XYZ file of C-alpha atoms in Angstrom:
472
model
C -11.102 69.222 13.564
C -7.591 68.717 14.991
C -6.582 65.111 15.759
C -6.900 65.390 19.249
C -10.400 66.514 19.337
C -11.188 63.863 16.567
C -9.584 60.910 18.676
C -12.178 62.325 21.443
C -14.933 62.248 19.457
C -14.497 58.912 18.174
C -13.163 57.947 21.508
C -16.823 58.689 22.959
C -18.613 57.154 19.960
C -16.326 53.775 20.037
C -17.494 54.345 24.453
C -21.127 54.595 23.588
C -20.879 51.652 21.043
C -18.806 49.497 23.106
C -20.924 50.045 26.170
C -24.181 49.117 24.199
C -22.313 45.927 22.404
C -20.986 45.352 26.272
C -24.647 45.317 27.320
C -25.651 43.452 24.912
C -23.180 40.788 24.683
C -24.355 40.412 28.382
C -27.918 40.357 27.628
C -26.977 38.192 24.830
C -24.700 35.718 27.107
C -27.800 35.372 29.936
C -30.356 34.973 26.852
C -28.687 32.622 24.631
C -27.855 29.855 27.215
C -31.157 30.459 28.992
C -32.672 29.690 25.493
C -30.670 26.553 24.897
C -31.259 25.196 27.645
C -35.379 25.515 27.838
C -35.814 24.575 24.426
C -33.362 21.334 23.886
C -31.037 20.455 21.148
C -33.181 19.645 18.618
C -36.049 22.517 18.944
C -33.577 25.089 19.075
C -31.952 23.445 16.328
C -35.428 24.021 14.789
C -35.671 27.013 15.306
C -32.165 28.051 13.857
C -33.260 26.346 10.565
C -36.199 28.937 10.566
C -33.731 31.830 11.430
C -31.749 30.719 8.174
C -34.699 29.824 5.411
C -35.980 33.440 6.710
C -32.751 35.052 6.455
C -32.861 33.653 2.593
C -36.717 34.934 1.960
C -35.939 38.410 4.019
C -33.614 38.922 0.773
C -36.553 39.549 -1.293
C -37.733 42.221 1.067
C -33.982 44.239 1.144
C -32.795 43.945 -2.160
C -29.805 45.587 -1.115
C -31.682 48.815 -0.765
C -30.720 49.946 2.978
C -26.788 48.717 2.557
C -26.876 51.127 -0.868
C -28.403 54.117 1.434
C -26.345 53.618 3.980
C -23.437 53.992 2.085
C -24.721 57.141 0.408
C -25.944 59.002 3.387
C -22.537 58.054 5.359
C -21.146 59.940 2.102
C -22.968 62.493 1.726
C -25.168 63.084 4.867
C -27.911 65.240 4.373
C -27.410 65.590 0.548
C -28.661 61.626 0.181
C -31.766 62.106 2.462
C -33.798 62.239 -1.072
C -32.346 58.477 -1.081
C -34.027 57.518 1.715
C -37.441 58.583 0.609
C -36.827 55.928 -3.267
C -35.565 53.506 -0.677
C -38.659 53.396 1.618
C -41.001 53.370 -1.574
C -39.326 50.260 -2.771
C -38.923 48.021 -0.015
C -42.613 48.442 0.673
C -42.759 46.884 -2.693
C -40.218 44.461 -2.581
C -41.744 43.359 0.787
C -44.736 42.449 -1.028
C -43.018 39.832 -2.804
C -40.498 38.546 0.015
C -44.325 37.701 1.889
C -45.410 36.020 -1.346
C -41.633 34.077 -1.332
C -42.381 32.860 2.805
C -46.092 31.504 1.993
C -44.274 29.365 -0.560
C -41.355 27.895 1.128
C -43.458 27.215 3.761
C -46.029 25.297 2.534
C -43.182 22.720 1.217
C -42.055 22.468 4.753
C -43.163 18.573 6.281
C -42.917 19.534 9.834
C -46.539 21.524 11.427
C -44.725 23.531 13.848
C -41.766 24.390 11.219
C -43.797 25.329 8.645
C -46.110 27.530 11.389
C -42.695 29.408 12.719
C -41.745 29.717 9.170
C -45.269 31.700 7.993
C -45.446 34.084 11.456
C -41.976 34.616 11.724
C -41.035 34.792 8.070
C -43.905 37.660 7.841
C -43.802 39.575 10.543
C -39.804 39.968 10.546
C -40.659 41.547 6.826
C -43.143 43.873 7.813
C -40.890 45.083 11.127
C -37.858 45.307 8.519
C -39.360 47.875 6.475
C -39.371 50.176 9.993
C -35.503 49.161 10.656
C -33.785 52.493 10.792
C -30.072 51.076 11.887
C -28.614 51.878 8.906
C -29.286 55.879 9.202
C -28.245 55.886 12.720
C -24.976 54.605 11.701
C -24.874 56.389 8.713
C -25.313 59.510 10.220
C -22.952 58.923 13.614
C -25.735 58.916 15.681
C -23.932 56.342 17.503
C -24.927 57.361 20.981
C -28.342 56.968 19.822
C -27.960 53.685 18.078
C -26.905 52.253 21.267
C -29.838 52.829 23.111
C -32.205 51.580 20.653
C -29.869 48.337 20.368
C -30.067 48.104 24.190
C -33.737 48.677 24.197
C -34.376 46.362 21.449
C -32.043 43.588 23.586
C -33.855 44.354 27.085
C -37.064 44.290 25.492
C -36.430 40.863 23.667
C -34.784 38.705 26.951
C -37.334 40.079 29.246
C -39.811 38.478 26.629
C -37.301 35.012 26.930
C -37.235 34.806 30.383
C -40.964 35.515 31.225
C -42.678 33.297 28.555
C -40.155 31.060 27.260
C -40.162 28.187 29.861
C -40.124 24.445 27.574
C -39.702 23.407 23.964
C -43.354 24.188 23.605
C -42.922 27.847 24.634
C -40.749 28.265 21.427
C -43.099 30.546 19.671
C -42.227 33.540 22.375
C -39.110 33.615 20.497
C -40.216 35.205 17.364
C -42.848 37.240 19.129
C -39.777 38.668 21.224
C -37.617 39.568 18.217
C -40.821 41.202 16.451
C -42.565 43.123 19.536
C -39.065 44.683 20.642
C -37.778 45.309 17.145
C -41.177 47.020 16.238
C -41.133 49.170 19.454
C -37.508 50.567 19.363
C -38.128 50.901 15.396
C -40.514 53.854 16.276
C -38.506 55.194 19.127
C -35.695 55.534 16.860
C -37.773 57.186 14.005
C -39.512 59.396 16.736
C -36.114 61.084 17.407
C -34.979 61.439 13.670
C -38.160 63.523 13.595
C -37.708 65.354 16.651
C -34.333 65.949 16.244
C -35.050 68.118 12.548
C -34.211 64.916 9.761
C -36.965 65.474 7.407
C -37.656 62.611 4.747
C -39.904 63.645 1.945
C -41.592 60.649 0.911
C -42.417 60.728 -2.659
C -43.195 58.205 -5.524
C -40.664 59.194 -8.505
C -39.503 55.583 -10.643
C -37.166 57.822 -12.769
C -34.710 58.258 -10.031
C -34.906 53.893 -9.361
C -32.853 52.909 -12.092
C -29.905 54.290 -10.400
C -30.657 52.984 -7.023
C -31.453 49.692 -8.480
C -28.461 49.247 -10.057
C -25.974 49.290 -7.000
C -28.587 47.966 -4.934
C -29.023 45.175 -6.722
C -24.933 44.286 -6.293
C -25.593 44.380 -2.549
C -28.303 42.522 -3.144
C -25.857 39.545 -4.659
C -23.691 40.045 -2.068
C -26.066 39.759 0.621
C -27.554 37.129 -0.642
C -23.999 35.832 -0.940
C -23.079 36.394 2.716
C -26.282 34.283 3.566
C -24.978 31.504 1.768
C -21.785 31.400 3.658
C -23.902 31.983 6.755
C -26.373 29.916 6.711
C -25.983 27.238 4.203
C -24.559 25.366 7.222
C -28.176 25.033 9.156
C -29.065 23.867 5.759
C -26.846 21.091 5.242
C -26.251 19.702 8.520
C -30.120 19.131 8.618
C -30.332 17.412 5.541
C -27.063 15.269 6.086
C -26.508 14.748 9.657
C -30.211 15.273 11.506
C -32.246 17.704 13.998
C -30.002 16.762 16.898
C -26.694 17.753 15.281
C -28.067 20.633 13.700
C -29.011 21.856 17.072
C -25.412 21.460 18.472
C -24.129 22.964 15.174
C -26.251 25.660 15.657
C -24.941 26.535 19.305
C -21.412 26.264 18.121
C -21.657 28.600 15.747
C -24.126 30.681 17.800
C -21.106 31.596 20.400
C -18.830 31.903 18.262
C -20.939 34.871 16.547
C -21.419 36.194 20.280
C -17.715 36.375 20.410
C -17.045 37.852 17.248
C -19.406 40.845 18.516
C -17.019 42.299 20.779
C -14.444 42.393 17.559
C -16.874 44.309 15.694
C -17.440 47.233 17.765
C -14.228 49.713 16.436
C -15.228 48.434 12.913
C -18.772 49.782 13.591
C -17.821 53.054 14.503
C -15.142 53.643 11.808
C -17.058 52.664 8.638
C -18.602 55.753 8.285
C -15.345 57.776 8.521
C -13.957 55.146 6.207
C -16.880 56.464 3.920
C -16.302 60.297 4.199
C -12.175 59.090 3.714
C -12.098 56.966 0.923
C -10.784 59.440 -1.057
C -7.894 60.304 0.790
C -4.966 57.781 1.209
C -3.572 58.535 4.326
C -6.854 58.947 6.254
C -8.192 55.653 4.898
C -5.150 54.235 5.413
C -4.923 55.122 9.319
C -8.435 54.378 10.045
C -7.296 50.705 8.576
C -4.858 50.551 10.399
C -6.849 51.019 13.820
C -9.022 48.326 12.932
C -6.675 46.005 11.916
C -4.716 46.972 14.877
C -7.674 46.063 17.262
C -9.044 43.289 15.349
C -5.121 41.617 16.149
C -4.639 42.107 19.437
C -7.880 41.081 20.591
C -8.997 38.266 18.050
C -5.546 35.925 17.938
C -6.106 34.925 22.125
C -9.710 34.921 21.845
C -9.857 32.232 18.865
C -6.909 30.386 20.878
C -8.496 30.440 24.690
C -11.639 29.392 22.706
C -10.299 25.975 21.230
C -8.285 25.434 24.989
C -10.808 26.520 27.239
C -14.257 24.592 25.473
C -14.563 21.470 27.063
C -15.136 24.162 29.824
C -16.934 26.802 28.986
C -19.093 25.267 26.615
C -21.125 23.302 29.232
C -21.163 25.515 31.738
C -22.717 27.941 29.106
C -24.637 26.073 27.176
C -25.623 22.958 29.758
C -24.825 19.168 30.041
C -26.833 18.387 27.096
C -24.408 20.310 25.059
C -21.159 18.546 25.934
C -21.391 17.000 22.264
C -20.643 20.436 21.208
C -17.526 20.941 22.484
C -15.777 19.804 19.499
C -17.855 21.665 16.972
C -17.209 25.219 18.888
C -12.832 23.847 19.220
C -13.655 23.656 15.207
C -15.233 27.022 14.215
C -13.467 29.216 17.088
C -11.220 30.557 14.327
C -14.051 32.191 13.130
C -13.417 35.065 15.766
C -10.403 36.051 13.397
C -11.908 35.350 9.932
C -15.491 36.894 10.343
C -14.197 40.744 11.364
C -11.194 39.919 8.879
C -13.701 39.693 6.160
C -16.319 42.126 7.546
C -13.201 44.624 7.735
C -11.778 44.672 4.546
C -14.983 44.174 2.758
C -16.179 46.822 4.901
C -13.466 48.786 3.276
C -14.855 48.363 -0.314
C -18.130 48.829 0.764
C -17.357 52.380 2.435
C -15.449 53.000 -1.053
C -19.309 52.906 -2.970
C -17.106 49.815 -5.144
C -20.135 47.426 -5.455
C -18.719 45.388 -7.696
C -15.492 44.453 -6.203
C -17.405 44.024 -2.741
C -19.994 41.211 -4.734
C -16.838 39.373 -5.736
C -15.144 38.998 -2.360
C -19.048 38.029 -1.085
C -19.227 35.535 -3.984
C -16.058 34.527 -3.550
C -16.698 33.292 0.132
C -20.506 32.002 -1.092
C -18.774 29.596 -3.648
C -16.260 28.303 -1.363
C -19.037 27.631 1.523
C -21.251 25.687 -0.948
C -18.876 23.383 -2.024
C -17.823 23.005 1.424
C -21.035 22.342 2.793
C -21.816 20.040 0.361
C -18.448 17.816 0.202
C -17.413 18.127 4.490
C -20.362 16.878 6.208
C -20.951 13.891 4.592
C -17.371 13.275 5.383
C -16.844 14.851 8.309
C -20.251 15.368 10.154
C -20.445 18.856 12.216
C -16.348 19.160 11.911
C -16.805 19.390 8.642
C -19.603 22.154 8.493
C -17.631 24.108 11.195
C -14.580 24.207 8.667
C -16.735 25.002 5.977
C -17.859 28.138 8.091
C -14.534 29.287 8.898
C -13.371 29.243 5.507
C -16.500 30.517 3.974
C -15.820 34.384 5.980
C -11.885 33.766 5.295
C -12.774 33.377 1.427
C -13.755 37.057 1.954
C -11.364 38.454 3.964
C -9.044 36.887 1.373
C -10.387 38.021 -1.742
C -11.379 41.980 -0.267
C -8.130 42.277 0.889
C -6.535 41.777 -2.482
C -9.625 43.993 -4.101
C -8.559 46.737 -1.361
C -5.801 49.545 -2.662
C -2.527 49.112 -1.998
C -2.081 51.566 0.839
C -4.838 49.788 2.558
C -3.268 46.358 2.036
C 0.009 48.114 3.411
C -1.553 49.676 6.916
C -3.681 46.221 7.033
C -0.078 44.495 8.422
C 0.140 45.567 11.640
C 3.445 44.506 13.901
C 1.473 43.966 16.308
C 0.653 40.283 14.870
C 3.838 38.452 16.009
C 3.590 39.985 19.763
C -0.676 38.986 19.527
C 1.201 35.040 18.691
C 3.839 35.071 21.093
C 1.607 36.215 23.522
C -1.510 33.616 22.915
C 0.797 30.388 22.841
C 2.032 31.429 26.247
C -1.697 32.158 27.234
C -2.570 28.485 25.656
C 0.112 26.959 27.208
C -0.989 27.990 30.955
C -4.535 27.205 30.290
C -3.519 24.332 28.989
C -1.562 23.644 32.724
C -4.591 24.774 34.349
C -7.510 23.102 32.492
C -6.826 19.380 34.560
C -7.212 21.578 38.066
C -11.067 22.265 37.854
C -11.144 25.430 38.042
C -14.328 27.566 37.678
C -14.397 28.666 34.170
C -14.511 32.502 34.984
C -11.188 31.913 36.745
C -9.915 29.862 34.219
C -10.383 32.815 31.652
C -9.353 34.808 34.576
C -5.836 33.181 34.200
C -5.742 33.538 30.066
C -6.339 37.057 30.512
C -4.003 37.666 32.791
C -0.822 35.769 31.266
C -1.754 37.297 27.613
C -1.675 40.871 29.458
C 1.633 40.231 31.237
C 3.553 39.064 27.967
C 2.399 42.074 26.328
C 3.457 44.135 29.480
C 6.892 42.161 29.289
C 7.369 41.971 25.525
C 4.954 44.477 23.805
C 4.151 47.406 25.565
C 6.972 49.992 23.554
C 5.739 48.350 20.112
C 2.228 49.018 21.374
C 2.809 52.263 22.188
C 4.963 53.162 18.978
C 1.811 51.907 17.306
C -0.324 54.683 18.918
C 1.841 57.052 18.368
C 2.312 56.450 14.301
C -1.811 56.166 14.216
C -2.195 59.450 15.987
């Protein structure tokens, strides 16, 4: 396939990827205030603890089975599909225990309607996970498919929000929305895998485990890992701080996550090239350089208009009853740079089948989260968990990018970082002019935007385009 035809076809997939991420960022950005704001700082605070503890349990359920097929059917596609069938067959199994592992941390739970969310959501979101087929879609480039099902799943889950979800009491539609769309679009998606001529022999053979197990089990440690980093947080600031500031913790970090989608999109859609590539130097080494490229440009004036434009945006988002969490999202809007910095060059390990150098980076960022969880709060209340979140996802980024090869570590330095600075602290320093003049905070962003894309126009548009040219 000659270059221009590829940059087509991955044009069109990163189009159909960005348009369902688009969709759902918008979905996500009616949903997640609407949610806030009906349920109250401390139930949704709740109900983020519940997220987390079941993010832990879920573990048990995916052992690191669907990262390990992923990577092999991205490798080598149809050849794998035996994979798939082992991987099935053991999840059912695994899920077993995972149910087993939610009875029991819910029945130490004090709290009634904790420890209730806790059993039915903690349950069901294992049995629906078995039927998640994300992985393959991605796997196999099916991108134009995956975005449906991602929209449908999305549609599906804030029509459920905004027809049942109406007070803190309604806080059990929640989970019933997540399940009954992710069920649904679970068997759409597996409906056109059959229709479309993927056939999955599903067979019982515990000779062929052993080696699934094995690198499995490594993702395993590094998911479990990357929910330490993740969640640990909800954790803590519970324990130390209380229900209220958990809940304005858990916003905070909630948006900044919404943000950090739109990062994530090119990263997406180039891990399974990255897969077929990682053998070859100079194609891993320009697909790098795209995302790092990308990740640059955009992330550096989002994590900037983030910490200028909060006392803002945040309320007008989130509501008045979240104006104490203007300082917590100023605190972890850095994580728009650090989470795809990690999730790229960890990314790049992963794609590489090295699941050993890809649980040290994830362990790397676990161990530095702990301790962080455990020594900033107490000193520093929710600024202190927001730093330890940061850091956490730039323990990652750190440590992958040292794992990664040298020629990756090479394209990873784009130029286009000093222009991406220049150009945010002239953004910041015009919101920072406009924030006193009440403006409405689309026209504030309106303004960032458009003094970030003059700068470039003035000062980085021949770099920019030198850039394309040496990727292409």
């Amino acid at each position: 396939m000659s270059v221009s035809k590829s940059l087509l076809r991955y044009g069109g997939f990163a189009l159909s990827v960005t348009t369902a991420r688009v969709v759902g960022t918008i979905l996500t950005a009616a949903t997640f205030p609407f949610l806030v704001r009906r349920l109250g700082v401390d139930v949704y605070g709740l109900w983020s603890y519940v997220v987390a503890v079941c993010g832990f349990t879920g573990l048990l359920a995916n052992p690191g089975l669907s990262t390990y097929a992923a990577q092999q059917v991205a490798a080598r596609r149809q050849a794998a599909f035996e994979t798939v069938s082992d991987v099935v067959v053991l999840r059912i199994l695994a899920g077993g225990v995972a149910v087993v592992a939610v009875l029991v941390v819910a029945s130490f739970e004090a709290r009634q309607d904790v420890r209730f969310l806790l059993r039915w959501f903690g349950v069901a979101s294992v049995l629906t996970g078995g039927l998640s087929l994300d992985y393959l879609l991605s796997s196999l480039e099916l991108f134009h498919v995956q975005s449906f099902v991602s929209i449908a799943q999305q549609g599906l889950y804030a029509i459920g929000v905004f027809t049942m979800v109406r007070s803190p009491k309604d806080v059990i539609w929640v989970p019933v929305s997540i399940i009954g769309s992710a069920f649904l679009t679970s068997l759409i998606g597996w409906t056109f895998l059959w229709r479309a001529g993927y056939r999955f022999r599903f067979s019982i053979a515990p000779r062929r485990w052993a080696v699934i197990l094995v690198p499995s089990l490594h993702y395993a440690g590094s998911s479990l890992m990357s929910s330490l980093y993740h969640r640990s947080g909800h954790v803590a600031v519970r324990w130390y701080l209380g229900e209220h500031a958990l809940g304005l913790y858990a916003a905070a970090a909630r948006l900044a996550d919404v943000l950090r989608n739109f990062l994530s999109v090119t990263q997406t859609v180039l891990m399974p090239r990255m897969a077929l590539r990682a053998n070859s130097a100079e194609g891993l080494s320009r697909l790098t350089r795209i995302a790092a490229s990308v990740l640059v440009w955009f992330g550096v004036p989002l994590a900037v208009g983030g910490v200028i434009t909060a006392p803002v945006v945040v309320p007008w988002l989130l509501g008045a009853q979240f104006h104490e969490a203007v300082p917590a999202f100023q605190w972890v809007a850095p994580y728009v740079i650090t989470a795809p910095s990690a999730v790229l060059f960890a990314g790049i390990i992963y794609a590489m089948g090295r699941h050993r150098a890809y649980f040290v980076s994830t362990l790397a960022g676990a161990v530095s989260a702990v301790v962080l969880y455990l020594a900033l709060p107490p000193l520093f209340g929710i600024a202190g968990a927001c730093v330890a979140f940061v850091l956490g996802e730039l323990g990652v980024a750190l440590c992958a990018f040292l794992l990664c090869p040298p020629e990756v570590r090479a394209a990873a330095k784009t130029p286009l970082l000093g222009i991406a600075v220049i150009a945010s602290v002239f953004m910041g320093v015009a919101l920072w002019i406009a924030l006193p003049r009440h403006l409405h905070p689309l026209a504030l962003i309106g303004v960032g935007c458009a003094v970030y894309a003059i700068v470039w126009a003035a000062l980085g548009r021949h770099r920019l385009k030198r850039e394309v040219e040496g990727i292409a």
